[in-house]
CSV table of C-alpha atoms in Angstrom, one decimal:
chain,number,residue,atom,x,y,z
A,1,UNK,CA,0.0,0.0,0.0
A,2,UNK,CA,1.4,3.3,-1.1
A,3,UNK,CA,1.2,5.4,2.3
A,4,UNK,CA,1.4,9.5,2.5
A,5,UNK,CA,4.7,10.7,3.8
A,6,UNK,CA,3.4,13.7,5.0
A,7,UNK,CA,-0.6,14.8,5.7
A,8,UNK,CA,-2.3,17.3,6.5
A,9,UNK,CA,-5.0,17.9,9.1
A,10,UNK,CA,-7.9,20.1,9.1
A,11,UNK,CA,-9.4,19.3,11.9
A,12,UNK,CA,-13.1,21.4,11.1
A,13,UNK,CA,-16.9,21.7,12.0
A,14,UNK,CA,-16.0,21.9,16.2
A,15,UNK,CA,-18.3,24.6,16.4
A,16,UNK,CA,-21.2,22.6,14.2
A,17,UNK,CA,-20.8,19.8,16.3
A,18,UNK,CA,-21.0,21.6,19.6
A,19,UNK,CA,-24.5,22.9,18.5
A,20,UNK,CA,-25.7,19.6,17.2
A,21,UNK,CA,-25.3,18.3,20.5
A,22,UNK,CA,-26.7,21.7,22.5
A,23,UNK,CA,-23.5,23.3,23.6
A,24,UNK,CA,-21.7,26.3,23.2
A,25,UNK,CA,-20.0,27.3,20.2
A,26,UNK,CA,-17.2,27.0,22.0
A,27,UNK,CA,-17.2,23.8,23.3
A,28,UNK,CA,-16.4,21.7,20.6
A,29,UNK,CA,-12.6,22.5,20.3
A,30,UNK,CA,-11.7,20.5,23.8
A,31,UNK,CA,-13.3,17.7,22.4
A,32,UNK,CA,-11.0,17.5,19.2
A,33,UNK,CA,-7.8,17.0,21.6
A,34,UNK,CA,-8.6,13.1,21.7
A,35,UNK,CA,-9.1,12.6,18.2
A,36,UNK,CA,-5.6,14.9,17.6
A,37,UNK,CA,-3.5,12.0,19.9
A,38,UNK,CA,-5.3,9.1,18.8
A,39,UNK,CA,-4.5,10.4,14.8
A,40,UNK,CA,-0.8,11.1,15.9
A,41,UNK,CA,-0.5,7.4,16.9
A,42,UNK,CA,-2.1,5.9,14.3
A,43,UNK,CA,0.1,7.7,11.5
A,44,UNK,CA,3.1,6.5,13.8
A,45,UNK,CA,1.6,2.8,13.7
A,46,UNK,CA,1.4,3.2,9.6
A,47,UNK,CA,4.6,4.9,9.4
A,48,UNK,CA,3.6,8.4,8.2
A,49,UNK,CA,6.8,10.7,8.3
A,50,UNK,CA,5.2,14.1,9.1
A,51,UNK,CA,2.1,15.5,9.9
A,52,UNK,CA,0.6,19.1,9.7
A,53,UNK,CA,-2.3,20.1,12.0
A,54,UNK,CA,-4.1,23.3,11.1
A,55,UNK,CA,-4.5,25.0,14.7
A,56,UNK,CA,-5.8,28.3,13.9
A,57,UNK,CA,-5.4,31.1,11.6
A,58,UNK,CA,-5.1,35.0,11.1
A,59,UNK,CA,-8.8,34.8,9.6
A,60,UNK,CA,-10.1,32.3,12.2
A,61,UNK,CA,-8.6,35.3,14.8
A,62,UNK,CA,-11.3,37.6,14.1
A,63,UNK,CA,-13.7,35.3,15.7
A,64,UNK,CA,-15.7,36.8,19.0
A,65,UNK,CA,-13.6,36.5,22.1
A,66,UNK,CA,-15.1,33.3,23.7
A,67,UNK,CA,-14.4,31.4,20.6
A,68,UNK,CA,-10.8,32.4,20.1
A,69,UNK,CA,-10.0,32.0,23.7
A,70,UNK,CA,-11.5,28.1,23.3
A,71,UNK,CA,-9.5,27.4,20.4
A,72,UNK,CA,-6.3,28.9,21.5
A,73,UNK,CA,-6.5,26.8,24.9
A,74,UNK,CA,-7.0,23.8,22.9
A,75,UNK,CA,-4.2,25.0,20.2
A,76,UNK,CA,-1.9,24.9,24.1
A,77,UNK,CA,-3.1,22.0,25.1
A,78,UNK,CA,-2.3,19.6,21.9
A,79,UNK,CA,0.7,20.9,21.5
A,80,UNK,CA,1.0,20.1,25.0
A,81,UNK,CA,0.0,16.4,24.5
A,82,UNK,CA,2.3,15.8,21.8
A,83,UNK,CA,4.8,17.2,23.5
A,84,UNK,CA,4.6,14.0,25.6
A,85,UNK,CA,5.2,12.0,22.7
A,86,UNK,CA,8.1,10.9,20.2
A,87,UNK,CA,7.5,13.8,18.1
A,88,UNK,CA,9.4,16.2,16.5
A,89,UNK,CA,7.5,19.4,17.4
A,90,UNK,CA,7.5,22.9,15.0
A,91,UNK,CA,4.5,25.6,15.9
A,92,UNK,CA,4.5,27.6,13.2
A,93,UNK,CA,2.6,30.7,13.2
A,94,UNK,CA,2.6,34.8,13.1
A,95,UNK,CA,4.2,34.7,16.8
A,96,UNK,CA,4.9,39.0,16.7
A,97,UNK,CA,0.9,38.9,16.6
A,98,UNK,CA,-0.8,39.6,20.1
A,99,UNK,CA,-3.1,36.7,18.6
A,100,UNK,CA,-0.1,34.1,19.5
A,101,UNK,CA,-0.4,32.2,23.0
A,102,UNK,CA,2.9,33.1,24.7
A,103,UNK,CA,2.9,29.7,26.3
A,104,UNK,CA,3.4,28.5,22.8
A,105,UNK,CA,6.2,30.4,22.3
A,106,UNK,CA,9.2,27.6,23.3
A,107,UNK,CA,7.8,25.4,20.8
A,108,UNK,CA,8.7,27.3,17.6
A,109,UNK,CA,11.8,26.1,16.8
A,110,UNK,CA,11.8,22.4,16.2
A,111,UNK,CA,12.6,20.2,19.4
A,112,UNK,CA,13.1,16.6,19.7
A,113,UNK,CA,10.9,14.9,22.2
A,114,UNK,CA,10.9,11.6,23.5
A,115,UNK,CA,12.5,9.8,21.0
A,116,UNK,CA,11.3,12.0,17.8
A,117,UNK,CA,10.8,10.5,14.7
A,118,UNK,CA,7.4,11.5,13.1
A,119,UNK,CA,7.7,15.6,12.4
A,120,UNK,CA,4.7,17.3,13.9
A,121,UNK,CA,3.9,20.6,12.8
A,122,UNK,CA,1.2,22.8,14.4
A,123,UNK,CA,0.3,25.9,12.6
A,124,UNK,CA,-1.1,28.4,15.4
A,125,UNK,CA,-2.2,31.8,14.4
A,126,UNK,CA,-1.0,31.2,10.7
A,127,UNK,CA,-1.8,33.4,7.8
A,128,UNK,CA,-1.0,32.3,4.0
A,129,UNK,CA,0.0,35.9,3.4
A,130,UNK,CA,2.5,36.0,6.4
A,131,UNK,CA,3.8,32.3,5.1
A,132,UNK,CA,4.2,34.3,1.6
A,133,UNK,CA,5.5,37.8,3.0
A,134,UNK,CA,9.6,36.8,2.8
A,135,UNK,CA,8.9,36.2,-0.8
A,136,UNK,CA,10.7,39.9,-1.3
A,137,UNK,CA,14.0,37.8,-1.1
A,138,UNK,CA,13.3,36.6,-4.2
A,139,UNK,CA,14.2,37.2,-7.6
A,140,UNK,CA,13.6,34.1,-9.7
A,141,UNK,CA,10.7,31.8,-10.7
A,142,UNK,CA,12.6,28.8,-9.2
A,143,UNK,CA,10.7,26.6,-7.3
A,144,UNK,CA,13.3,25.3,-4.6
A,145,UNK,CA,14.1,29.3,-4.3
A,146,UNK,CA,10.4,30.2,-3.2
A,147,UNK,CA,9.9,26.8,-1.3
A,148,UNK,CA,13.2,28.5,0.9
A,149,UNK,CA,11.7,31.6,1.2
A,150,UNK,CA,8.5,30.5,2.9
A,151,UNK,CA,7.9,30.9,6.5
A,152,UNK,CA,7.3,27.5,7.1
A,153,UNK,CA,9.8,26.4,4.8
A,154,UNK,CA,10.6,23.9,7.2
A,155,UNK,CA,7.1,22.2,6.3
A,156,UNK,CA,7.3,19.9,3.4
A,157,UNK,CA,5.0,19.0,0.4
A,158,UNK,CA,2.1,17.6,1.6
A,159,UNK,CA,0.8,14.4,0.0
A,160,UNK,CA,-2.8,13.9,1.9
A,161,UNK,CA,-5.1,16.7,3.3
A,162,UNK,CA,-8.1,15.1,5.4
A,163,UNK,CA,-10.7,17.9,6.0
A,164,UNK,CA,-13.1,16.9,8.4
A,165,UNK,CA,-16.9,18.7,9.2
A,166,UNK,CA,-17.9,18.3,5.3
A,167,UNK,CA,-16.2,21.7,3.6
A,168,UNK,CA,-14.3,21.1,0.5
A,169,UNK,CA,-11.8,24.0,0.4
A,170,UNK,CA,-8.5,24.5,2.0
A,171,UNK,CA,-9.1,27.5,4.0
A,172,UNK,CA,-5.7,28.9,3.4
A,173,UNK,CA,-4.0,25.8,5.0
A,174,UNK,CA,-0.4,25.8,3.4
A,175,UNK,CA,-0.9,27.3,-0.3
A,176,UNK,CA,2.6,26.3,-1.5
A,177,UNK,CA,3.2,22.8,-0.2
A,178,UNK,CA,-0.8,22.1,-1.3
A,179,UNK,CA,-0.6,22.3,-4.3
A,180,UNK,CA,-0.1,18.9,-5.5
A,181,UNK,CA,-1.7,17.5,-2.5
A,182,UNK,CA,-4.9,14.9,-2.8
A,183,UNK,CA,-7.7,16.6,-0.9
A,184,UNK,CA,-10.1,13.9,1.3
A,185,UNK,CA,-12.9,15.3,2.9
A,186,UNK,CA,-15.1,13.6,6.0
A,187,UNK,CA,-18.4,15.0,6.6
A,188,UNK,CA,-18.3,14.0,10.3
A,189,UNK,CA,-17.6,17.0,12.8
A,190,UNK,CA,-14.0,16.9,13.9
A,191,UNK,CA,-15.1,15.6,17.6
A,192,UNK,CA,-16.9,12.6,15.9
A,193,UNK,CA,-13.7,11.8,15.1
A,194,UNK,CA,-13.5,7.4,13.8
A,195,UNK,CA,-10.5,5.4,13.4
A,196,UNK,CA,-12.0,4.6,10.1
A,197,UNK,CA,-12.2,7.6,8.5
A,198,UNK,CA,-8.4,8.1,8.7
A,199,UNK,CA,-8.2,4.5,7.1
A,200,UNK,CA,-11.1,5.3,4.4
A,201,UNK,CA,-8.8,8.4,3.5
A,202,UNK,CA,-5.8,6.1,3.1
A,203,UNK,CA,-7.1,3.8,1.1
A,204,UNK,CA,-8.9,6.3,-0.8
A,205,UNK,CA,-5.2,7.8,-1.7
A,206,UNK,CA,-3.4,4.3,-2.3
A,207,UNK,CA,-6.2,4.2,-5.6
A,208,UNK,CA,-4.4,7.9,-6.2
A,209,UNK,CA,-1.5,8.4,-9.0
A,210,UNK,CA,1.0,10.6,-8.4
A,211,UNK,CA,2.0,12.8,-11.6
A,212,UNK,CA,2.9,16.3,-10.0
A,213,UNK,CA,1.3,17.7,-13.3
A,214,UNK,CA,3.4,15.6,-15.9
B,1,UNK,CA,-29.7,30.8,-5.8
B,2,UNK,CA,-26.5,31.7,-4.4
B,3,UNK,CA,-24.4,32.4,-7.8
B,4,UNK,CA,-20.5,32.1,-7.8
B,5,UNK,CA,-19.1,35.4,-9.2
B,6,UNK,CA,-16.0,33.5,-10.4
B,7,UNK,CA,-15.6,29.9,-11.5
B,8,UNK,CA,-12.4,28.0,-11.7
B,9,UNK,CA,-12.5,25.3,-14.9
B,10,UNK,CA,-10.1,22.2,-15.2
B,11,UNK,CA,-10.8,20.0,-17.7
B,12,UNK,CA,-9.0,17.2,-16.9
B,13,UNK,CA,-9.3,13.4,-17.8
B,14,UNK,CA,-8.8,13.9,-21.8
B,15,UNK,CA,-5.8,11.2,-21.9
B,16,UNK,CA,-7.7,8.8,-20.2
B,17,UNK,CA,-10.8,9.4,-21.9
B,18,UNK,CA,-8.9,8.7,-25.1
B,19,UNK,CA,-7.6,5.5,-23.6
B,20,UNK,CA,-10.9,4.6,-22.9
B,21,UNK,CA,-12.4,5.1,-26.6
B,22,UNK,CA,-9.5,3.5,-28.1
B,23,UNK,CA,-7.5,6.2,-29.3
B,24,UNK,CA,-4.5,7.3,-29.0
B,25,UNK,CA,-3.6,9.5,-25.8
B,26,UNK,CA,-3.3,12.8,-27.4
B,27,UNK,CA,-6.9,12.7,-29.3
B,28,UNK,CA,-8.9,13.9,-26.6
B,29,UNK,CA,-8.0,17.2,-26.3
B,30,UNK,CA,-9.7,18.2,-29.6
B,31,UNK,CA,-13.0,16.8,-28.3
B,32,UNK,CA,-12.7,18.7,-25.0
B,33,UNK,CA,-13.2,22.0,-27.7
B,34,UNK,CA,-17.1,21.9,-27.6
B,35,UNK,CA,-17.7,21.3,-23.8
B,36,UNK,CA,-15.1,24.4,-23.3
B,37,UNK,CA,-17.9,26.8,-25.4
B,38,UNK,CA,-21.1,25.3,-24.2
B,39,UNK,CA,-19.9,25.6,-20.2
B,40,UNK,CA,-19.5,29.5,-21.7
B,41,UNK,CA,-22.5,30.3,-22.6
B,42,UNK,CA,-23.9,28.2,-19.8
B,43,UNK,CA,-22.1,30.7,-17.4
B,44,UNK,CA,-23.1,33.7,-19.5
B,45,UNK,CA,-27.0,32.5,-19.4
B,46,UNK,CA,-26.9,31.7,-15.5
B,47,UNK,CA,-24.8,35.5,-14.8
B,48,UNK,CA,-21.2,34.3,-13.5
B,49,UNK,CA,-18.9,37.3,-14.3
B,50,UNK,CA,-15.4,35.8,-14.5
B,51,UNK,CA,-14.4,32.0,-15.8
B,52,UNK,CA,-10.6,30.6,-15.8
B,53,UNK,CA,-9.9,27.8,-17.8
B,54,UNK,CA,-6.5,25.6,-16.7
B,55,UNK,CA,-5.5,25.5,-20.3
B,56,UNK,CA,-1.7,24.1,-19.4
B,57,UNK,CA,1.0,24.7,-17.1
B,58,UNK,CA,4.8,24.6,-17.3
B,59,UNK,CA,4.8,21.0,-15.9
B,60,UNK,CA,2.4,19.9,-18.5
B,61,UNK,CA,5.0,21.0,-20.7
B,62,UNK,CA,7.3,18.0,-19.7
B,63,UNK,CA,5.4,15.8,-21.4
B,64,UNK,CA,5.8,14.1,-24.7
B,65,UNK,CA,5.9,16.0,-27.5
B,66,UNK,CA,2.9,14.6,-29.5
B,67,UNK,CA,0.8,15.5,-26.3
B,68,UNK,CA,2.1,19.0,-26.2
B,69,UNK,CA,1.4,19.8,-29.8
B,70,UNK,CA,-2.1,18.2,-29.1
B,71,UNK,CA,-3.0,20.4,-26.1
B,72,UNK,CA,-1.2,23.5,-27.5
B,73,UNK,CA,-3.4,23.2,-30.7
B,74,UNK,CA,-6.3,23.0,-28.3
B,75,UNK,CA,-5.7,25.9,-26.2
B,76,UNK,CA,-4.8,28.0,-29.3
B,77,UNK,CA,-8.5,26.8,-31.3
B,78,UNK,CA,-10.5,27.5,-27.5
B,79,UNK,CA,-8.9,30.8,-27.6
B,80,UNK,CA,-10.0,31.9,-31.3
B,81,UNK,CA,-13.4,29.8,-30.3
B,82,UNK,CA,-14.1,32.5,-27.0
B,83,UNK,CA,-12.7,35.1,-29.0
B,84,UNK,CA,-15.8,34.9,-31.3
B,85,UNK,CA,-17.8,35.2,-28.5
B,86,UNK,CA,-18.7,38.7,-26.0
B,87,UNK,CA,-16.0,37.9,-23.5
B,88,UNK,CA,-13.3,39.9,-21.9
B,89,UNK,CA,-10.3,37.6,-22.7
B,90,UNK,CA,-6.9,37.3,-21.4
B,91,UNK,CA,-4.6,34.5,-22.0
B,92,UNK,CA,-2.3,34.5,-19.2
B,93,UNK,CA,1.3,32.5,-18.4
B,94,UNK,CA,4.7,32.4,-19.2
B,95,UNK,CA,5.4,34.1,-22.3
B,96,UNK,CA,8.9,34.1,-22.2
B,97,UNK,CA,9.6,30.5,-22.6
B,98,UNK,CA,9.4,29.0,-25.8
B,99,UNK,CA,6.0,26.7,-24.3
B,100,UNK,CA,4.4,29.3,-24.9
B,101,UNK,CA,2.7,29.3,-28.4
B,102,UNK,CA,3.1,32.9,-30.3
B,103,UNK,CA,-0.3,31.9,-31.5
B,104,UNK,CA,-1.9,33.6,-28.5
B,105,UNK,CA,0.8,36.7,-27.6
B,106,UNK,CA,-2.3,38.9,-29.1
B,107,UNK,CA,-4.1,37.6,-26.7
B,108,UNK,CA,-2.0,38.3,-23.3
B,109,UNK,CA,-3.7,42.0,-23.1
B,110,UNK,CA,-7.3,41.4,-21.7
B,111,UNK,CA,-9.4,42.5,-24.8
B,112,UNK,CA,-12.6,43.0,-25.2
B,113,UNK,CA,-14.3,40.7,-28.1
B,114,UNK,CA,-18.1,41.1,-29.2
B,115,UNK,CA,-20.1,43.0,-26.5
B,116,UNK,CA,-17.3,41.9,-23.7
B,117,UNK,CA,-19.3,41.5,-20.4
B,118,UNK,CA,-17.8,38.0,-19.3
B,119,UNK,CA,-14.6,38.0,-17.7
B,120,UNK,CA,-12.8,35.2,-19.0
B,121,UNK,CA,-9.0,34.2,-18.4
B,122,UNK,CA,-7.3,31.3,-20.2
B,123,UNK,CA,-4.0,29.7,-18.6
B,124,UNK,CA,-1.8,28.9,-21.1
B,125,UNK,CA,2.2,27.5,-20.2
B,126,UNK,CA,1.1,29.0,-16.3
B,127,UNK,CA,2.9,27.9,-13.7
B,128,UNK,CA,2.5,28.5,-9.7
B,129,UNK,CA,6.3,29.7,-9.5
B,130,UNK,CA,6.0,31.9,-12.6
B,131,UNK,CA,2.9,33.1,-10.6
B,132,UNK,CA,4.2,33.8,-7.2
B,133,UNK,CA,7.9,34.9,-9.3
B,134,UNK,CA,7.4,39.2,-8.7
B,135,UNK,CA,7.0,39.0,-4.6
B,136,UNK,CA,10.0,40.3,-4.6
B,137,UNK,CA,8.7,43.6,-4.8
B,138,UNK,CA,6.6,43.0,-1.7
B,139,UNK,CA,7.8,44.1,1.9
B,140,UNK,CA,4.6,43.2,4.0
B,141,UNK,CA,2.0,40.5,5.1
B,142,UNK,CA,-0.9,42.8,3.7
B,143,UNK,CA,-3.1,40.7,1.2
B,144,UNK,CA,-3.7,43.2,-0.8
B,145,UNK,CA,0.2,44.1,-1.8
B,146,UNK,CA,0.8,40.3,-2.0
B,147,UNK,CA,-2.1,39.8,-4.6
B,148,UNK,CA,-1.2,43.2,-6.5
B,149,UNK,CA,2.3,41.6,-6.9
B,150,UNK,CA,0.7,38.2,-8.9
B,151,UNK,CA,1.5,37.7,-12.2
B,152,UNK,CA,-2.3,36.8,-12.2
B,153,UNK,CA,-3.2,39.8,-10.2
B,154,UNK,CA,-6.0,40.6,-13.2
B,155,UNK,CA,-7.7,37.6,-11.8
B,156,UNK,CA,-10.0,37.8,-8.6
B,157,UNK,CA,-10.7,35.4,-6.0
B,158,UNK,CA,-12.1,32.4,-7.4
B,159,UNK,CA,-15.6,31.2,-5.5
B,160,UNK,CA,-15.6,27.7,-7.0
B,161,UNK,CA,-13.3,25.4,-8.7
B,162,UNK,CA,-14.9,22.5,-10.5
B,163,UNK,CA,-12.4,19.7,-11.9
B,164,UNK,CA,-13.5,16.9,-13.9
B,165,UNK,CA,-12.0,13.5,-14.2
B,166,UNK,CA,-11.9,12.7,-10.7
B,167,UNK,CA,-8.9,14.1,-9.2
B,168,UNK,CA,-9.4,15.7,-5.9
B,169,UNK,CA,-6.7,18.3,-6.2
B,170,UNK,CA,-5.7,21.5,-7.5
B,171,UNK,CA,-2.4,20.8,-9.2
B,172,UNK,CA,-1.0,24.4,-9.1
B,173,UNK,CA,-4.0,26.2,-10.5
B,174,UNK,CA,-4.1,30.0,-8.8
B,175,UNK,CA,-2.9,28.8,-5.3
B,176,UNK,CA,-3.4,32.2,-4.0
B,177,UNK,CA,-7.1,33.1,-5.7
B,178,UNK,CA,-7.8,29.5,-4.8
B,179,UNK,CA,-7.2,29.4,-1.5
B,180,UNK,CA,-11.1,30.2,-0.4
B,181,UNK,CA,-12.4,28.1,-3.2
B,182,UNK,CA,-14.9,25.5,-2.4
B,183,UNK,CA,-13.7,22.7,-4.9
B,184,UNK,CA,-16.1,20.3,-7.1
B,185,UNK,CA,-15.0,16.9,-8.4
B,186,UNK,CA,-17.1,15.4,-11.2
B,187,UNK,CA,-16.0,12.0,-11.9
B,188,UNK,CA,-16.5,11.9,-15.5
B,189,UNK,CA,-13.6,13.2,-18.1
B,190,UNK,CA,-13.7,16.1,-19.2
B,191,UNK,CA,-14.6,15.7,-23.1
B,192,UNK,CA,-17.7,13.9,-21.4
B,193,UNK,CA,-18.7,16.8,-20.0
B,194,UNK,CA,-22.8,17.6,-19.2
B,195,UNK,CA,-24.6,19.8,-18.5
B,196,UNK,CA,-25.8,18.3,-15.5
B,197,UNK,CA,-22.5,18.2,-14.0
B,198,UNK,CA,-22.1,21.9,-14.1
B,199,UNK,CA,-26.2,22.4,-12.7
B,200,UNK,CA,-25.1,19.9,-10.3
B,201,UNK,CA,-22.0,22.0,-8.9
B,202,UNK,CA,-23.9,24.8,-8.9
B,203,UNK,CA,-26.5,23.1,-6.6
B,204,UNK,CA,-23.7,22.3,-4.4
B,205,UNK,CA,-21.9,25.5,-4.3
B,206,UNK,CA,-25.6,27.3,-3.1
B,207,UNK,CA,-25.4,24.7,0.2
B,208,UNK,CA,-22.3,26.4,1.0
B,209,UNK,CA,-21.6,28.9,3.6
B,210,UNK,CA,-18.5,31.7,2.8
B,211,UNK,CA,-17.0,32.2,6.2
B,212,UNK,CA,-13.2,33.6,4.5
B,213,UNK,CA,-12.3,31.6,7.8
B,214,UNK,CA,-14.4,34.0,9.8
């Protein structure tokens, strides 16, 4: 079986779910933290290299002050999970931005913990223009050059996105390394989270080619 | 009914729908000709203001060279085809490499043809590094400046992308206009292209919400 080096995860429809089951908008984001660990382990178990979750972003900012307060906790306390876990740990994110949790703040230079070996990165307070804004350093159309130039050009092209909560679109989630990426969407909420829709994904991608365009 | 302002067009599948009728690879892009004009006047009937067509990009350009000629006579006939029609054309991509056929260099200033009315933009030889190629006249994270700076900064935000031929990705089409895009499969190739395929997407794209990740 042809597996995804690296995936991406956008881990969506928290605040659907947390009205379908008569609770605050709010609510829904502490309930995605089990799903997060229980995905880390299973791409460990298949042997997936590196894995992107999409936190939160610039946009997702402007959100009333209850809900960004939610996610940003839950943003802490994954990254505070995995932190427990053989993982090497990047949060990458507009961190000059009073929108970025200062506890996150030792975590954005990659670190080793446990014994590493899957690369985690968590994008917290991430914008596709401020990924994009050190593209002044360049003067070519050279690929490798603008892949260097990018803010989280320490993230790698991503083979699998998994959307969950139902929303085909990519929400600004890593324009540069997405662009060749297969795109699998689950319409359950985030929270309703099932081992099997990870492996419906996968097995959904092993039936993809791979041509890059050519 | 909730109309998309801007659709996204890639009319992919032609190689394997050639395979599949028996003929050689290159054939199908002649026959993807007719669905190109009728999904026109289709937009132009329903009121969408702006269509881009993924015509081909710099890696389609690695291919062999009977497929190139194929799909470089086809974008250069679509082109002449719209340009009979009221549309506001512009072909846009690398002009500076040879790729790019002198065929369409006329046609790299938006003109206006027949009554105009119908923004339409036609990728020919584009590529997403050729795209993102002039940031380096940029010196902020402001969306505006980093869109102004696009090679393809004629082009707006694209509401909804429809790709036929079953793929589920974008393969370097607009990664920056695309990044808000909800994003419509059709399974069938591209020179079987409906009607009802298009309805359909359209159907789909009015149960969306637009949040901009609000």
């Amino acid at each position: 079986m042809r597996i995804p080096k690296h995936i991406g995860i956008i881990p969506d429809g928290n605040r659907r779910w947390s009205i379908n089951n008569g609770l605050s908008k709010e609510t829904g984001y502490t309930y995605g933290l089990d799903p997060g660990l229980i995905l880390f382990n299973l791409c460990r178990k298949i042997g997936i290299k590196e894995i992107t979750y999409y936190g939160f972003t610039t946009d997702n900012a402007k959100r009333p002050k209850t809900q960004r307060k939610a996610f940003t906790q839950a943003c802490i306390k994954a990254v505070k999970i995995l932190s427990k876990e053989d993982a090497d740990l990047l949060v990458l994110g507009n961190y000059n931005s009073p929108m970025f949790p200062s506890e996150l703040l030792p975590y954005t230079k990659r670190q080793t913990f446990g014994k590493g070996g899957t690369k985690v990165n968590f994008l917290v307070n991430y914008g596709w223009e401020w990924d994009l804004s050190n593209l002044n350093h360049n003067n070519s159309s050279n690929r490798k050059k603008i892949t260097n130039l990018l803010k989280s050009n320490d993230i790698s092209r991503v083979d699998l996105i998994i959307r969950w909560g139902g929303r085909r679109r990519l929400s600004g989630f890593l324009p540069v390394q997405s662009i060749y990426s297969d795109f699998y969407v689950v319409d359950e909420y985030w929270p309703d989270f099932k081992q099997e829709h990870f492996y419906k994904a996968l097995n959904w991608y092993n039936t993809q080619d791979i041509t890059l365009g050519g």
